[in-house]
Tab-separated table of C-alpha atoms in Angstrom:
chain	number	residue	atom	x	y	z
Y	1	MET	CA	5.479	178.322	-203.407
Y	2	THR	CA	6.443	174.827	-204.504
Y	3	GLU	CA	4.562	171.863	-205.914
Y	4	ALA	CA	3.813	169.247	-203.282
Y	5	ILE	CA	1.557	166.276	-202.581
Y	6	VAL	CA	-0.811	167.558	-199.895
Y	7	ILE	CA	-3.061	165.478	-197.618
Y	8	ARG	CA	-6.029	167.407	-196.220
Y	9	GLN	CA	-7.965	164.444	-194.840
Y	10	THR	CA	-6.955	160.918	-193.948
Y	11	GLY	CA	-7.970	157.968	-196.085
Y	12	GLY	CA	-6.920	156.031	-199.157
Y	13	PRO	CA	-4.521	157.096	-201.901
Y	14	ASP	CA	-7.212	159.311	-203.427
Y	15	VAL	CA	-6.885	161.857	-200.574
Y	16	MET	CA	-3.504	162.995	-201.952
Y	17	ALA	CA	-3.429	165.926	-204.376
Y	18	LEU	CA	-0.693	167.876	-206.145
Y	19	GLU	CA	-0.962	171.487	-204.968
Y	20	ASP	CA	1.040	174.658	-204.613
Y	21	TRP	CA	2.459	174.702	-201.093
Y	22	PRO	CA	4.181	177.597	-199.314
Y	23	VAL	CA	7.911	177.370	-198.731
Y	24	SER	CA	9.898	180.146	-197.102
Y	25	GLN	CA	13.535	181.009	-196.695
Y	26	PRO	CA	15.309	179.034	-193.969
Y	27	GLY	CA	15.322	180.283	-190.414
Y	28	PRO	CA	17.833	179.475	-187.656
Y	29	GLY	CA	19.002	175.867	-187.875
Y	30	GLN	CA	17.194	175.234	-191.168
Y	31	ALA	CA	18.202	174.515	-194.739
Y	32	LEU	CA	16.276	174.811	-198.000
Y	33	ILE	CA	16.784	171.995	-200.468
Y	34	GLN	CA	15.827	171.496	-204.097
Y	35	GLN	CA	14.842	167.853	-204.199
Y	36	THR	CA	15.975	165.490	-206.926
Y	37	ALA	CA	14.539	162.184	-205.676
Y	38	ILE	CA	12.092	161.095	-202.976
Y	39	GLY	CA	11.774	157.688	-201.334
Y	40	LEU	CA	8.492	155.807	-200.893
Y	41	ASN	CA	7.871	153.875	-197.660
Y	42	PHE	CA	5.079	152.079	-195.836
Y	43	ILE	CA	5.153	154.690	-193.067
Y	44	ASP	CA	3.926	157.176	-195.685
Y	45	THR	CA	0.760	155.102	-196.100
Y	46	TYR	CA	0.268	154.822	-192.333
Y	47	GLN	CA	0.397	158.616	-191.994
Y	48	ARG	CA	-1.893	159.125	-194.996
Y	49	SER	CA	-4.486	156.666	-193.649
Y	50	GLY	CA	-4.456	158.079	-190.123
Y	51	LEU	CA	-2.947	154.975	-188.502
Y	52	TYR	CA	-0.069	157.222	-187.438
Y	53	PRO	CA	-1.792	160.563	-186.686
Y	54	VAL	CA	-0.342	163.725	-188.241
Y	55	ALA	CA	-1.829	167.209	-187.936
Y	56	LEU	CA	-3.785	168.131	-191.075
Y	57	PRO	CA	-3.095	169.345	-193.674
Y	58	PHE	CA	0.396	168.037	-194.327
Y	59	VAL	CA	2.812	167.142	-197.086
Y	60	GLY	CA	3.485	163.408	-197.109
Y	61	GLY	CA	6.749	161.505	-197.399
Y	62	ASN	CA	9.672	160.923	-195.056
Y	63	GLU	CA	12.896	160.641	-197.059
Y	64	GLY	CA	14.580	162.307	-199.989
Y	65	ALA	CA	17.701	163.707	-201.564
Y	66	GLY	CA	18.648	166.947	-203.262
Y	67	VAL	CA	20.862	170.012	-203.258
Y	68	VAL	CA	21.089	172.699	-200.571
Y	69	THR	CA	20.018	176.065	-202.038
Y	70	ALA	CA	20.007	178.199	-198.872
Y	71	VAL	CA	20.862	177.904	-195.179
Y	72	GLY	CA	19.659	179.789	-192.128
Y	73	PRO	CA	21.670	181.558	-189.461
Y	74	ASP	CA	24.168	179.495	-187.461
Y	75	VAL	CA	24.005	176.459	-189.769
Y	76	THR	CA	27.427	174.819	-190.009
Y	77	SER	CA	26.564	171.188	-190.813
Y	78	VAL	CA	25.788	171.871	-194.509
Y	79	LYS	CA	26.395	174.620	-197.049
Y	80	VAL	CA	24.840	175.821	-200.300
Y	81	GLY	CA	25.607	173.403	-203.133
Y	82	ASP	CA	25.954	170.291	-200.962
Y	83	ARG	CA	24.318	167.082	-202.148
Y	84	VAL	CA	22.374	165.811	-199.154
Y	85	CYS	CA	19.806	163.233	-198.109
Y	86	TYR	CA	17.615	162.580	-195.079
Y	87	GLN	CA	15.115	160.191	-193.541
Y	88	GLY	CA	12.394	160.368	-190.916
Y	89	GLN	CA	11.456	163.990	-191.688
Y	90	ILE	CA	7.859	164.317	-192.868
Y	91	GLY	CA	7.217	166.664	-195.790
Y	92	ALA	CA	9.273	164.932	-198.490
Y	93	TYR	CA	6.675	164.879	-201.297
Y	94	ALA	CA	7.661	168.280	-202.675
Y	95	LYS	CA	9.971	169.870	-205.222
Y	96	GLU	CA	11.482	172.104	-202.537
Y	97	ARG	CA	11.368	171.866	-198.769
Y	98	LEU	CA	12.657	173.336	-195.548
Y	99	ILE	CA	14.300	170.930	-193.137
Y	100	ALA	CA	16.331	170.960	-189.948
Y	101	ALA	CA	19.919	171.145	-191.181
Y	102	ASP	CA	21.235	168.766	-188.529
Y	103	ARG	CA	19.081	165.965	-189.982
Y	104	LEU	CA	20.791	166.212	-193.379
Y	105	VAL	CA	23.508	163.737	-194.341
Y	106	PRO	CA	26.095	164.396	-197.068
Y	107	ILE	CA	25.852	162.084	-200.077
Y	108	PRO	CA	29.304	160.642	-200.816
Y	109	ASP	CA	30.834	160.445	-204.275
Y	110	GLY	CA	29.793	157.242	-206.004
Y	111	ILE	CA	26.249	157.311	-204.587
Y	112	SER	CA	23.536	158.770	-206.840
Y	113	ASP	CA	20.744	160.972	-205.523
Y	114	GLU	CA	18.200	158.290	-206.462
Y	115	THR	CA	20.103	155.634	-204.531
Y	116	ALA	CA	20.406	157.899	-201.484
Y	117	ALA	CA	16.679	158.705	-201.557
Y	118	ALA	CA	15.832	155.037	-201.973
Y	119	VAL	CA	17.922	153.704	-199.086
Y	120	MET	CA	18.110	156.260	-196.290
Y	121	LEU	CA	14.999	155.279	-194.369
Y	122	LYS	CA	15.094	151.586	-195.243
Y	123	GLY	CA	18.863	151.315	-194.907
Y	124	LEU	CA	19.086	153.102	-191.580
Y	125	THR	CA	16.170	151.014	-190.342
Y	126	ALA	CA	18.207	147.946	-191.273
Y	127	TYR	CA	21.237	149.487	-189.546
Y	128	TYR	CA	19.661	150.068	-186.158
Y	129	LEU	CA	17.819	146.735	-186.263
Y	130	LEU	CA	20.909	144.691	-187.153
Y	131	PHE	CA	23.516	146.597	-185.161
Y	132	MET	CA	21.613	148.061	-182.206
Y	133	THR	CA	18.240	146.420	-181.501
Y	134	TRP	CA	19.904	143.005	-181.750
Y	135	LYS	CA	23.580	142.932	-182.667
Y	136	VAL	CA	23.714	140.285	-185.384
Y	137	GLU	CA	26.917	138.249	-185.326
Y	138	ALA	CA	28.468	135.451	-187.335
Y	139	GLY	CA	26.953	132.076	-186.520
Y	140	GLN	CA	23.547	133.417	-185.520
Y	141	THR	CA	20.342	132.603	-187.398
Y	142	ILE	CA	17.728	135.242	-188.151
Y	143	LEU	CA	14.281	135.284	-189.747
Y	144	TRP	CA	13.331	138.311	-191.847
Y	145	HIS	CA	9.752	138.687	-193.041
Y	146	ALA	CA	9.034	140.338	-196.419
Y	147	ALA	CA	12.591	139.661	-197.503
Y	148	ALA	CA	11.892	140.832	-201.081
Y	149	GLY	CA	10.750	144.277	-199.948
Y	150	GLY	CA	12.864	147.413	-199.860
Y	151	THR	CA	14.044	147.112	-196.266
Y	152	GLY	CA	14.220	143.330	-196.521
Y	153	GLN	CA	16.561	143.318	-199.500
Y	154	ILE	CA	18.979	145.691	-197.815
Y	155	ALA	CA	18.846	143.955	-194.437
Y	156	THR	CA	19.240	140.392	-195.686
Y	157	GLN	CA	22.284	141.299	-197.764
Y	158	TRP	CA	23.790	143.098	-194.776
Y	159	ALA	CA	23.028	140.285	-192.340
Y	160	LYS	CA	24.583	137.763	-194.707
Y	161	ALA	CA	27.703	139.921	-194.948
Y	162	LEU	CA	27.876	139.854	-191.138
Y	163	GLY	CA	28.051	136.058	-191.246
Y	164	ALA	CA	24.511	135.206	-190.142
Y	165	THR	CA	22.367	132.428	-191.542
Y	166	VAL	CA	19.429	134.286	-193.053
Y	167	ILE	CA	15.929	132.836	-193.418
Y	168	GLY	CA	13.493	135.012	-195.344
Y	169	THR	CA	9.801	134.891	-196.139
Y	170	ALA	CA	8.201	136.155	-199.337
Y	171	GLY	CA	4.970	135.749	-201.278
Y	172	GLY	CA	5.093	134.017	-204.656
Y	173	ALA	CA	7.804	132.437	-206.791
Y	174	GLU	CA	9.134	135.730	-208.185
Y	175	LYS	CA	9.630	137.275	-204.752
Y	176	VAL	CA	11.087	134.064	-203.371
Y	177	ALA	CA	13.716	134.098	-206.122
Y	178	LEU	CA	14.438	137.765	-205.464
Y	179	ALA	CA	14.908	137.170	-201.754
Y	180	ARG	CA	17.259	134.272	-202.454
Y	181	ALA	CA	19.299	136.490	-204.783
Y	182	ASN	CA	19.644	139.079	-202.015
Y	183	GLY	CA	21.372	137.077	-199.327
Y	184	CYS	CA	18.812	134.639	-197.938
Y	185	ASP	CA	20.162	131.150	-197.304
Y	186	HIS	CA	16.595	129.820	-197.110
Y	187	VAL	CA	13.390	131.406	-198.411
Y	188	ILE	CA	9.901	130.346	-197.344
Y	189	ASP	CA	6.865	131.137	-199.503
Y	190	TYR	CA	4.331	132.061	-196.857
Y	191	ARG	CA	1.510	131.699	-199.390
Y	192	THR	CA	2.056	127.969	-199.750
Y	193	GLU	CA	4.118	126.951	-196.690
Y	194	ASP	CA	3.719	127.056	-192.911
Y	195	PHE	CA	6.660	129.323	-192.174
Y	196	ALA	CA	6.892	128.422	-188.476
Y	197	ALA	CA	7.067	124.715	-189.266
Y	198	ARG	CA	9.656	125.337	-191.982
Y	199	VAL	CA	11.814	127.423	-189.648
Y	200	LYS	CA	11.847	124.625	-187.093
Y	201	GLU	CA	12.759	122.181	-189.860
Y	202	ILE	CA	15.572	124.408	-191.171
Y	203	THR	CA	16.998	124.957	-187.672
Y	204	ALA	CA	16.598	121.299	-186.631
Y	205	GLY	CA	14.053	122.290	-183.996
Y	206	ARG	CA	16.161	124.973	-182.307
Y	207	GLY	CA	14.491	128.082	-183.692
Y	208	VAL	CA	16.087	131.373	-184.693
Y	209	ASP	CA	17.868	133.877	-182.476
Y	210	VAL	CA	15.808	136.836	-183.662
Y	211	VAL	CA	12.781	137.517	-185.860
Y	212	TYR	CA	12.514	140.828	-187.719
Y	213	ASP	CA	8.879	141.471	-188.627
Y	214	GLY	CA	7.632	144.525	-190.490
Y	215	VAL	CA	4.447	142.736	-191.592
Y	216	GLY	CA	2.628	142.879	-188.275
Y	217	LYS	CA	-0.649	141.269	-187.316
Y	218	SER	CA	-0.750	138.388	-189.790
Y	219	THR	CA	2.708	137.024	-188.949
Y	220	PHE	CA	3.228	137.950	-185.291
Y	221	ASP	CA	1.791	134.928	-183.475
Y	222	ALA	CA	3.453	132.313	-185.674
Y	223	SER	CA	6.727	134.245	-185.489
Y	224	LEU	CA	6.887	133.617	-181.756
Y	225	ASP	CA	6.924	129.895	-182.564
Y	226	CYS	CA	10.042	130.450	-184.691
Y	227	LEU	CA	12.197	131.685	-181.813
Y	228	ARG	CA	14.621	129.734	-179.683
Y	229	PRO	CA	14.221	130.071	-175.887
Y	230	ARG	CA	15.006	133.659	-174.809
Y	231	GLY	CA	15.036	134.777	-178.432
Y	232	LEU	CA	13.926	138.261	-179.505
Y	233	MET	CA	10.868	139.217	-181.557
Y	234	VAL	CA	11.441	142.583	-183.256
Y	235	SER	CA	8.113	143.964	-184.493
Y	236	PHE	CA	8.885	147.107	-186.477
Y	237	GLY	CA	5.953	147.560	-188.865
Y	238	ASN	CA	2.220	147.143	-189.421
Y	239	ALA	CA	1.788	146.311	-193.110
Y	240	SER	CA	-0.943	143.745	-192.329
Y	241	GLY	CA	-2.375	145.519	-189.283
Y	242	VAL	CA	-1.412	146.560	-185.763
Y	243	VAL	CA	-0.162	143.878	-183.372
Y	244	SER	CA	-1.872	143.385	-180.025
Y	245	VAL	CA	-0.454	141.211	-177.224
Y	246	PRO	CA	-3.189	140.967	-174.568
Y	247	ASP	CA	-1.598	137.987	-172.790
Y	248	LEU	CA	2.064	138.461	-171.876
Y	249	GLY	CA	2.056	134.927	-170.501
Y	250	VAL	CA	2.411	133.679	-174.055
Y	251	LEU	CA	6.035	134.824	-173.946
Y	252	ALA	CA	6.700	132.607	-170.947
Y	253	ARG	CA	4.938	129.610	-172.440
Y	254	LYS	CA	6.908	129.845	-175.673
Y	255	GLY	CA	10.337	130.027	-174.039
Y	256	SER	CA	10.808	133.195	-171.948
Y	257	LEU	CA	10.836	135.274	-175.132
Y	258	TYR	CA	11.561	138.967	-175.533
Y	259	VAL	CA	9.528	141.369	-177.685
Y	260	THR	CA	10.402	144.908	-178.739
Y	261	ARG	CA	8.680	147.537	-180.878
Y	262	PRO	CA	11.486	149.885	-181.976
Y	263	THR	CA	11.233	153.158	-183.891
Y	264	SER	CA	13.945	155.086	-185.714
Y	265	GLY	CA	13.425	158.178	-183.565
Y	266	SER	CA	14.598	156.301	-180.483
Y	267	TYR	CA	17.768	155.117	-182.231
Y	268	LEU	CA	18.702	157.810	-184.743
Y	269	GLY	CA	17.741	161.005	-182.929
Y	270	ASP	CA	21.368	161.742	-182.046
Y	271	ARG	CA	23.279	163.202	-185.005
Y	272	THR	CA	26.400	161.228	-184.142
Y	273	VAL	CA	24.468	157.958	-184.485
Y	274	LEU	CA	22.750	159.227	-187.644
Y	275	LEU	CA	26.101	159.959	-189.300
Y	276	ALA	CA	27.675	156.702	-188.097
Y	277	GLY	CA	24.764	154.694	-189.473
Y	278	SER	CA	24.827	156.574	-192.768
Y	279	GLU	CA	28.575	156.036	-193.106
Y	280	ALA	CA	28.141	152.305	-192.490
Y	281	LEU	CA	25.267	152.111	-194.972
Y	282	PHE	CA	26.990	154.005	-197.771
Y	283	GLY	CA	30.200	152.105	-197.111
Y	284	ALA	CA	28.392	148.786	-197.535
Y	285	ILE	CA	26.881	150.003	-200.819
Y	286	LEU	CA	30.179	151.310	-202.169
Y	287	SER	CA	31.971	148.061	-201.247
Y	288	GLY	CA	29.346	145.991	-203.024
Y	289	GLY	CA	28.054	144.351	-199.838
Y	290	ILE	CA	24.630	145.876	-200.454
Y	291	LYS	CA	23.192	146.240	-203.934
Y	292	VAL	CA	20.265	148.646	-204.222
Y	293	ASP	CA	17.299	147.649	-206.372
Y	294	ILE	CA	15.148	150.584	-207.494
Y	295	SER	CA	12.291	148.658	-209.055
Y	296	ALA	CA	10.056	151.578	-210.042
Y	297	ARG	CA	10.100	155.334	-210.560
Y	298	PHE	CA	6.996	157.526	-210.523
Y	299	PRO	CA	6.653	161.237	-211.285
Y	300	LEU	CA	5.727	163.208	-208.161
Y	301	ALA	CA	2.328	163.897	-209.732
Y	302	ASP	CA	1.664	160.123	-209.790
Y	303	THR	CA	2.194	159.560	-206.072
Y	304	ARG	CA	-1.333	158.162	-205.763
Y	305	GLN	CA	-0.498	155.359	-208.209
Y	306	ALA	CA	2.752	154.707	-206.332
Y	307	HIS	CA	0.839	154.247	-203.055
Y	308	GLU	CA	-1.628	151.915	-204.759
Y	309	ALA	CA	1.224	149.790	-206.095
Y	310	LEU	CA	2.975	149.675	-202.706
Y	311	GLU	CA	-0.138	148.730	-200.742
Y	312	GLY	CA	-1.158	146.224	-203.411
Y	313	ARG	CA	2.151	144.356	-202.951
Y	314	GLN	CA	2.967	145.097	-206.589
Y	315	THR	CA	6.454	146.449	-205.827
Y	316	THR	CA	9.761	144.880	-204.855
Y	317	GLY	CA	12.905	146.601	-203.656
Y	318	SER	CA	12.754	150.392	-203.496
Y	319	VAL	CA	10.475	152.874	-205.243
Y	320	VAL	CA	11.346	156.521	-205.826
Y	321	LEU	CA	9.342	159.581	-206.819
Y	322	ILE	CA	10.922	162.082	-209.199
Y	323	PRO	CA	9.992	165.745	-208.547
């Protein structure tokens, strides 16, 4: 048995409880890891609430880091004693867990377990969005919503390093300053400014090449007005609600626009891509191109409070849980 945050019914943060949870020795293709740090992400809240259905009961969480303590038959990708991390594998809110060994990534020297747990999901999301969904290049202009958030901070620094002009949105003076400090050339306070009008002003009426939007319903429609003709709208999250596009004709009227709704599983399912993305991410951190901000740490037992802070927009950067 291990201690874990278990969800037996969907709902608010109060449905999560610290319980003893069974954990067995690894079978074929599996590894057992003792976790040292666990990342907190919005997808965790979507699964907890039932927006993204998961069979009940389940252990929440989707990314973490730790040490391999046992491996199953035929496992060659990791060995006992390795420091490893992962993302996109539900069941992270636990002191120990079983996991498919081929989803584990070695943590390089110079990267702490906390940093690895904080950046794997957010950082690899930034990787596939910036390098694969739309290949950001020098001279392009992008708009990134929630630029002061965990994924936003990583992505805007990375996009700036690639030579793009980066426009970010954030809510409130503190978050605006944080976004500006993390690579944004221009930051729009969506609480007090019309971000679509400001984008057109900043780009002299042209619009941006691509919008990256993890906010969802509240920003989607106006984001289309930020794009240049044939630009791409990348909707990758639902923090304010699920997006619905009942009239595809709006894309034609606003300039023959493109829209995509990517997920990490479609991009990072292949281990070769997973390792390449991780190498690029850790390399950018080690070179100083990306600085990781862990703004808060919560004991595993206080996961409920961590969810409340995340959903209440009380956090910036990354948040980790400590088992």
